[in-house]
GROMACS .gro file of C-alpha atoms in nm:
model
  316
    1MET     CA    1  -2.045   0.263   0.385
    2ALA     CA    2  -1.814   0.177   0.668
    3VAL     CA    3  -1.731  -0.216   0.690
    4SER     CA    4  -1.695  -0.337   1.048
    5LEU     CA    5  -1.373  -0.500   1.160
    6GLY     CA    6  -1.555  -0.828   1.171
    7TYR     CA    7  -1.614  -0.865   0.784
    8TRP     CA    8  -1.233  -0.801   0.718
    9VAL     CA    9  -1.138  -1.079   1.025
   10LEU     CA   10  -1.352  -1.325   0.852
   11PHE     CA   11  -1.239  -1.247   0.485
   12PHE     CA   12  -0.863  -1.248   0.573
   13ALA     CA   13  -0.919  -1.524   0.778
   14PHE     CA   14  -1.079  -1.699   0.497
   15VAL     CA   15  -0.787  -1.609   0.241
   16ILE     CA   16  -0.528  -1.721   0.468
   17ILE     CA   17  -0.708  -2.095   0.542
   18MET     CA   18  -0.756  -2.141   0.121
   19LEU     CA   19  -0.367  -2.024   0.094
   20ALA     CA   20  -0.287  -2.286   0.362
   21LEU     CA   21  -0.489  -2.573   0.211
   22ASP     CA   22  -0.366  -2.497  -0.150
   23LEU     CA   23   0.022  -2.533  -0.074
   24GLY     CA   24  -0.010  -2.776   0.228
   25VAL     CA   25  -0.312  -3.002   0.088
   26PHE     CA   26  -0.419  -2.973  -0.283
   27HIS     CA   27  -0.047  -2.895  -0.429
   28ARG     CA   28   0.162  -3.040  -0.161
   29GLY     CA   29   0.403  -3.214  -0.379
   30ASN     CA   30   0.564  -3.096  -0.714
   31HIS     CA   31   0.385  -3.174  -1.017
   32ALA     CA   32   0.235  -3.046  -1.328
   33PRO     CA   33  -0.126  -2.967  -1.323
   34THR     CA   34  -0.331  -3.110  -1.582
   35MET     CA   35  -0.562  -2.877  -1.811
   36LYS     CA   36  -0.865  -3.042  -1.654
   37SER     CA   37  -0.756  -2.988  -1.272
   38SER     CA   38  -0.669  -2.641  -1.399
   39LEU     CA   39  -0.995  -2.554  -1.563
   40LEU     CA   40  -1.188  -2.693  -1.253
   41TRP     CA   41  -0.996  -2.466  -1.027
   42SER     CA   42  -1.019  -2.187  -1.206
   43ALA     CA   43  -1.411  -2.214  -1.259
   44PHE     CA   44  -1.409  -2.294  -0.844
   45TRP     CA   45  -1.224  -1.931  -0.809
   46ILE     CA   46  -1.463  -1.800  -1.031
   47ALA     CA   47  -1.762  -1.946  -0.878
   48LEU     CA   48  -1.641  -1.830  -0.551
   49ALA     CA   49  -1.632  -1.460  -0.661
   50PHE     CA   50  -1.985  -1.472  -0.744
   51ILE     CA   51  -2.067  -1.648  -0.444
   52PHE     CA   52  -1.899  -1.341  -0.218
   53SER     CA   53  -2.077  -1.089  -0.460
   54GLY     CA   54  -2.419  -1.265  -0.339
   55ILE     CA   55  -2.297  -1.225   0.025
   56ILE     CA   56  -2.214  -0.901  -0.022
   57TRP     CA   57  -2.565  -0.846  -0.213
   58GLN     CA   58  -2.733  -0.977   0.120
   59THR     CA   59  -2.520  -0.781   0.381
   60MET     CA   60  -2.429  -0.445   0.212
   61GLY     CA   61  -2.676  -0.417  -0.065
   62SER     CA   62  -2.711  -0.455  -0.471
   63THR     CA   63  -2.523  -0.151  -0.556
   64HIS     CA   64  -2.180  -0.270  -0.319
   65ALA     CA   65  -2.239  -0.596  -0.520
   66LEU     CA   66  -2.248  -0.477  -0.859
   67ASP     CA   67  -1.934  -0.269  -0.770
   68PHE     CA   68  -1.732  -0.562  -0.664
   69ILE     CA   69  -1.849  -0.792  -0.989
   70THR     CA   70  -1.721  -0.470  -1.181
   71ALA     CA   71  -1.399  -0.414  -1.015
   72TYR     CA   72  -1.345  -0.826  -1.003
   73LEU     CA   73  -1.392  -0.867  -1.375
   74LEU     CA   74  -1.206  -0.521  -1.442
   75GLU     CA   75  -0.925  -0.649  -1.244
   76LYS     CA   76  -0.921  -1.004  -1.381
   77SER     CA   77  -0.907  -0.875  -1.716
   78LEU     CA   78  -0.618  -0.619  -1.656
   79SER     CA   79  -0.447  -0.905  -1.482
   80ILE     CA   80  -0.445  -1.106  -1.797
   81ASP     CA   81  -0.099  -0.915  -1.898
   82ASN     CA   82   0.038  -1.095  -1.590
   83LEU     CA   83  -0.036  -1.435  -1.771
   84PHE     CA   84   0.224  -1.331  -2.065
   85ILE     CA   85   0.472  -1.259  -1.839
   86PHE     CA   86   0.463  -1.585  -1.663
   87ILE     CA   87   0.518  -1.767  -2.006
   88LEU     CA   88   0.807  -1.518  -2.086
   89VAL     CA   89   0.975  -1.584  -1.722
   90PHE     CA   90   0.946  -1.926  -1.675
   91GLY     CA   91   1.057  -2.008  -2.048
   92PHE     CA   92   1.359  -1.751  -1.993
   93PHE     CA   93   1.475  -1.918  -1.680
   94ASN     CA   94   1.375  -2.272  -1.790
   95ILE     CA   95   1.166  -2.356  -1.461
   96ASP     CA   96   1.025  -2.702  -1.525
   97LEU     CA   97   0.621  -2.715  -1.532
   98LYS     CA   98   0.605  -2.909  -1.226
   99TYR     CA   99   0.786  -2.659  -1.041
  100GLN     CA  100   0.580  -2.352  -1.154
  101HIS     CA  101   0.295  -2.389  -0.944
  102ARG     CA  102   0.496  -2.323  -0.626
  103LEU     CA  103   0.722  -2.057  -0.761
  104LEU     CA  104   0.369  -1.837  -0.848
  105PHE     CA  105   0.204  -1.936  -0.505
  106TRP     CA  106   0.470  -1.713  -0.355
  107GLY     CA  107   0.422  -1.471  -0.623
  108VAL     CA  108   0.073  -1.461  -0.562
  109PHE     CA  109   0.122  -1.443  -0.204
  110GLY     CA  110   0.363  -1.143  -0.212
  111ALA     CA  111   0.135  -0.986  -0.466
  112LEU     CA  112  -0.140  -1.021  -0.247
  113ILE     CA  113   0.029  -0.806   0.052
  114MET     CA  114   0.162  -0.550  -0.220
  115ARG     CA  115  -0.176  -0.455  -0.359
  116VAL     CA  116  -0.346  -0.449  -0.016
  117LEU     CA  117  -0.075  -0.177   0.087
  118PHE     CA  118  -0.147  -0.012  -0.260
  119ILE     CA  119  -0.494   0.006  -0.225
  120PHE     CA  120  -0.526   0.137   0.127
  121GLY     CA  121  -0.275   0.418   0.017
  122GLY     CA  122  -0.454   0.500  -0.289
  123ALA     CA  123  -0.777   0.493  -0.144
  124ALA     CA  124  -0.641   0.756   0.150
  125LEU     CA  125  -0.478   0.964  -0.104
  126LEU     CA  126  -0.794   0.991  -0.300
  127HIS     CA  127  -1.015   1.038   0.027
  128ARG     CA  128  -0.775   1.353   0.105
  129PHE     CA  129  -0.700   1.470  -0.237
  130VAL     CA  130  -0.999   1.446  -0.451
  131TRP     CA  131  -0.818   1.620  -0.749
  132LEU     CA  132  -0.607   1.308  -0.779
  133MET     CA  133  -0.873   1.128  -0.952
  134TYR     CA  134  -0.841   1.370  -1.259
  135LEU     CA  135  -0.448   1.293  -1.258
  136PHE     CA  136  -0.511   0.939  -1.217
  137GLY     CA  137  -0.773   0.939  -1.527
  138ILE     CA  138  -0.516   1.110  -1.713
  139PHE     CA  139  -0.264   0.853  -1.676
  140LEU     CA  140  -0.502   0.588  -1.758
  141ILE     CA  141  -0.574   0.729  -2.068
  142ILE     CA  142  -0.203   0.792  -2.161
  143THR     CA  143  -0.105   0.423  -2.048
  144GLY     CA  144  -0.404   0.312  -2.257
  145VAL     CA  145  -0.305   0.485  -2.548
  146ARG     CA  146   0.054   0.393  -2.542
  147MET     CA  147  -0.051   0.018  -2.476
  148LEU     CA  148  -0.307   0.058  -2.827
  149PHE     CA  149  -0.031   0.150  -3.058
  150GLU     CA  150   0.308   0.021  -2.904
  151LYS     CA  151   0.446  -0.244  -3.145
  152ASP     CA  152   0.471  -0.626  -3.017
  153GLU     CA  153   0.788  -0.716  -2.982
  154GLN     CA  154   0.966  -1.049  -2.864
  155GLN     CA  155   1.118  -0.933  -2.518
  156ASP     CA  156   1.456  -1.051  -2.413
  157LEU     CA  157   1.522  -1.071  -2.056
  158ASN     CA  158   1.885  -1.086  -2.089
  159ASP     CA  159   1.852  -0.694  -2.163
  160ASN     CA  160   1.606  -0.636  -1.870
  161ARG     CA  161   1.726  -0.380  -1.661
  162PHE     CA  162   1.582  -0.529  -1.370
  163ILE     CA  163   1.769  -0.861  -1.421
  164LYS     CA  164   2.061  -0.726  -1.477
  165LEU     CA  165   2.040  -0.508  -1.138
  166LEU     CA  166   1.976  -0.863  -0.977
  167ARG     CA  167   2.279  -1.034  -1.141
  168LYS     CA  168   2.493  -0.760  -1.008
  169PHE     CA  169   2.415  -0.745  -0.663
  170LEU     CA  170   2.341  -1.102  -0.597
  171PRO     CA  171   2.573  -1.380  -0.618
  172ILE     CA  172   2.376  -1.646  -0.851
  173LYS     CA  173   2.437  -2.013  -0.905
  174GLU     CA  174   2.302  -2.108  -1.249
  175GLY     CA  175   2.161  -2.416  -1.328
  176VAL     CA  176   1.970  -2.532  -0.998
  177THR     CA  177   1.747  -2.803  -1.095
  178GLU     CA  178   1.554  -2.841  -0.739
  179PRO     CA  179   1.320  -2.571  -0.659
  180HIS     CA  180   1.519  -2.389  -0.397
  181PHE     CA  181   1.542  -1.981  -0.383
  182ILE     CA  182   1.890  -2.001  -0.176
  183VAL     CA  183   2.148  -2.280  -0.193
  184LYS     CA  184   2.479  -2.326  -0.023
  185GLU     CA  185   2.792  -2.414  -0.158
  186ASN     CA  186   3.117  -2.402  -0.005
  187GLY     CA  187   2.995  -2.183   0.296
  188LYS     CA  188   2.855  -1.931   0.058
  189ARG     CA  189   2.473  -1.872  -0.004
  190TYR     CA  190   2.343  -1.811  -0.389
  191ALA     CA  191   2.024  -1.694  -0.544
  192THR     CA  192   1.898  -1.929  -0.764
  193GLN     CA  193   1.700  -1.878  -1.115
  194PHE     CA  194   1.392  -1.947  -0.925
  195LEU     CA  195   1.468  -1.684  -0.670
  196ILE     CA  196   1.543  -1.440  -0.968
  197ALA     CA  197   1.231  -1.555  -1.179
  198LEU     CA  198   1.013  -1.486  -0.838
  199LEU     CA  199   1.163  -1.138  -0.766
  200PHE     CA  200   1.129  -1.047  -1.160
  201ILE     CA  201   0.711  -1.152  -1.111
  202GLU     CA  202   0.668  -0.959  -0.816
  203GLY     CA  203   0.827  -0.647  -0.971
  204THR     CA  204   0.626  -0.672  -1.295
  205ASP     CA  205   0.318  -0.711  -1.100
  206LEU     CA  206   0.404  -0.394  -0.891
  207LEU     CA  207   0.416  -0.192  -1.216
  208PHE     CA  208   0.116  -0.351  -1.315
  209ALA     CA  209  -0.104  -0.271  -1.013
  210VAL     CA  210   0.012   0.117  -1.099
  211ASP     CA  211  -0.223   0.085  -1.401
  212SER     CA  212  -0.495  -0.164  -1.238
  213ILE     CA  213  -0.555  -0.023  -0.898
  214PRO     CA  214  -0.629   0.347  -0.985
  215ALA     CA  215  -0.871   0.173  -1.291
  216VAL     CA  216  -1.051  -0.023  -1.005
  217LEU     CA  217  -1.092   0.288  -0.736
  218ALA     CA  218  -1.231   0.422  -1.033
  219VAL     CA  219  -1.552   0.186  -0.986
  220THR     CA  220  -1.574   0.222  -0.636
  221GLN     CA  221  -1.334   0.386  -0.315
  222ASN     CA  222  -1.490   0.126  -0.077
  223THR     CA  223  -1.183  -0.011   0.054
  224PHE     CA  224  -1.324  -0.346   0.145
  225ILE     CA  225  -1.504  -0.381  -0.233
  226VAL     CA  226  -1.143  -0.317  -0.362
  227VAL     CA  227  -0.937  -0.527  -0.180
  228THR     CA  228  -1.143  -0.837  -0.177
  229SER     CA  229  -1.221  -0.831  -0.561
  230ASN     CA  230  -0.865  -0.769  -0.614
  231ILE     CA  231  -0.779  -1.058  -0.396
  232PHE     CA  232  -1.030  -1.290  -0.527
  233ALA     CA  233  -0.887  -1.222  -0.880
  234ILE     CA  234  -0.542  -1.274  -0.803
  235MET     CA  235  -0.585  -1.591  -0.600
  236GLY     CA  236  -0.751  -1.779  -0.923
  237LEU     CA  237  -0.473  -1.618  -1.146
  238ARG     CA  238  -0.246  -1.920  -1.132
  239SER     CA  239  -0.522  -2.173  -1.207
  240LEU     CA  240  -0.605  -1.925  -1.499
  241TYR     CA  241  -0.261  -1.957  -1.632
  242PHE     CA  242  -0.250  -2.316  -1.632
  243ALA     CA  243  -0.542  -2.384  -1.797
  244LEU     CA  244  -0.443  -2.118  -2.088
  245SER     CA  245  -0.097  -2.140  -2.100
  246GLY     CA  246  -0.115  -2.328  -2.433
  247ILE     CA  247  -0.352  -2.111  -2.594
  248LEU     CA  248  -0.263  -1.754  -2.457
  249PRO     CA  249  -0.029  -1.680  -2.750
  250MET     CA  250  -0.350  -1.718  -2.987
  251PHE     CA  251  -0.516  -1.431  -2.813
  252ARG     CA  252  -0.335  -1.176  -3.002
  253TYR     CA  253  -0.610  -0.881  -2.981
  254ILE     CA  254  -0.646  -0.904  -2.574
  255LYS     CA  255  -0.381  -0.615  -2.537
  256TYR     CA  256  -0.595  -0.393  -2.755
  257ALA     CA  257  -0.895  -0.464  -2.587
  258LEU     CA  258  -0.726  -0.407  -2.237
  259ALA     CA  259  -0.583  -0.092  -2.375
  260ILE     CA  260  -0.936   0.077  -2.484
  261ILE     CA  261  -1.095  -0.050  -2.127
  262LEU     CA  262  -0.783   0.157  -1.957
  263ALA     CA  263  -0.868   0.485  -2.155
  264PHE     CA  264  -1.237   0.397  -2.085
  265ILE     CA  265  -1.206   0.382  -1.736
  266GLY     CA  266  -0.954   0.686  -1.731
  267THR     CA  267  -1.217   0.883  -1.913
  268LYS     CA  268  -1.486   0.779  -1.655
  269MET     CA  269  -1.284   0.922  -1.358
  270ILE     CA  270  -1.230   1.269  -1.511
  271PHE     CA  271  -1.611   1.274  -1.628
  272ASN     CA  272  -1.775   1.142  -1.308
  273GLU     CA  273  -1.574   1.378  -1.088
  274GLY     CA  274  -1.583   1.665  -1.327
  275MET     CA  275  -1.959   1.636  -1.333
  276LYS     CA  276  -1.976   1.578  -0.951
  277ALA     CA  277  -1.774   1.899  -0.926
  278LEU     CA  278  -2.024   2.088  -1.104
  279GLY     CA  279  -2.318   1.965  -0.903
  280SER     CA  280  -2.466   1.738  -1.165
  281THR     CA  281  -2.611   1.381  -1.142
  282TRP     CA  282  -2.497   1.273  -1.488
  283HIS     CA  283  -2.208   1.009  -1.440
  284ILE     CA  284  -2.098   0.701  -1.645
  285SER     CA  285  -2.235   0.418  -1.411
  286ASN     CA  286  -2.081   0.101  -1.325
  287ILE     CA  287  -2.350  -0.090  -1.505
  288VAL     CA  288  -2.206   0.090  -1.823
  289SER     CA  289  -1.818  -0.015  -1.742
  290LEU     CA  290  -1.936  -0.394  -1.672
  291ILE     CA  291  -2.106  -0.385  -2.034
  292VAL     CA  292  -1.834  -0.249  -2.178
  293ILE     CA  293  -1.533  -0.445  -1.990
  294VAL     CA  294  -1.750  -0.760  -2.090
  295THR     CA  295  -1.816  -0.653  -2.460
  296LEU     CA  296  -1.464  -0.576  -2.517
  297LEU     CA  297  -1.303  -0.892  -2.401
  298ILE     CA  298  -1.571  -1.130  -2.599
  299ILE     CA  299  -1.494  -0.913  -2.920
  300SER     CA  300  -1.101  -0.957  -2.888
  301ILE     CA  301  -1.133  -1.316  -2.821
  302ILE     CA  302  -1.372  -1.376  -3.109
  303ALA     CA  303  -1.146  -1.160  -3.361
  304SER     CA  304  -0.838  -1.362  -3.243
  305VAL     CA  305  -1.012  -1.688  -3.244
  306ILE     CA  306  -1.097  -1.630  -3.633
  307VAL     CA  307  -0.793  -1.485  -3.733
  308SER     CA  308  -0.602  -1.742  -3.556
  309ARG     CA  309  -0.798  -2.021  -3.744
  310VAL     CA  310  -0.760  -1.864  -4.087
  311GLN     CA  311  -0.415  -1.836  -4.070
  312GLU     CA  312  -0.420  -2.216  -3.955
  313ARG     CA  313  -0.588  -2.282  -4.291
  314ARG     CA  314  -0.364  -2.101  -4.489
  315LYS     CA  315  -0.084  -2.307  -4.382
  316PHE     CA  316  -0.228  -2.600  -4.510
   0.00000   0.00000   0.00000
């Protein structure tokens, strides 16, 4: 189903207005978000996503609404990896909590632009080269299996190649306390740790998008649904980070759930495309995908909480 230009204009106008209100009104000053406000903002963005799914139901039908909800929850769950990166980056660069929201705003802004370009490119390729579905499926299965068996190791960003590359080509002024990306000293411009942190966040999101966008395209190839579900998931990411940052390390089994989800989605891509090529109506529906995603996330969270509590009791 082709979506008219008016839908696109209205949606992106809404996104621009919300971004302007976010930075220019609700978070105008530099302050540390409280747990309460972050939870409320997270609930607000989740509620908006489900309200939007209701609008899709009324205007495009129940099938597209289900596709949106499945794609949204899939992207939301896969974006949890970004939250762990935020903790790592802010700790490494010693970014004060009151400056983190503004930095993440620009990180999300850049991620939105990159993901929209990725989605349009990916959808166009799949429309022209259907066999890419098999390659994407194999890629997601391999990524999921690797994630499932890789060891948890504390990352040291001093050894990160991307950080080393930035430090090699950019003149950097260390120890800047004010949230400026570029500072000028003795007539020379320097990048600050805020800019390096922002570029690293953008770079890692680009890598995560390589996994998540093919996965969402397995749910639906309707570009409007894929773009809007991605944007809603990313827009609420900052609030979710501030709401959960203190307890994120406790969710030790989330990674395994995400790995299985990626492998499942990859299998679904290959199976559905294969059945279609054989002329069969057998397929793994998005309802099944939705159930698998939600079930795995719930199980991983419950298991993480139980194990964490048991370990805490053993300390005493």
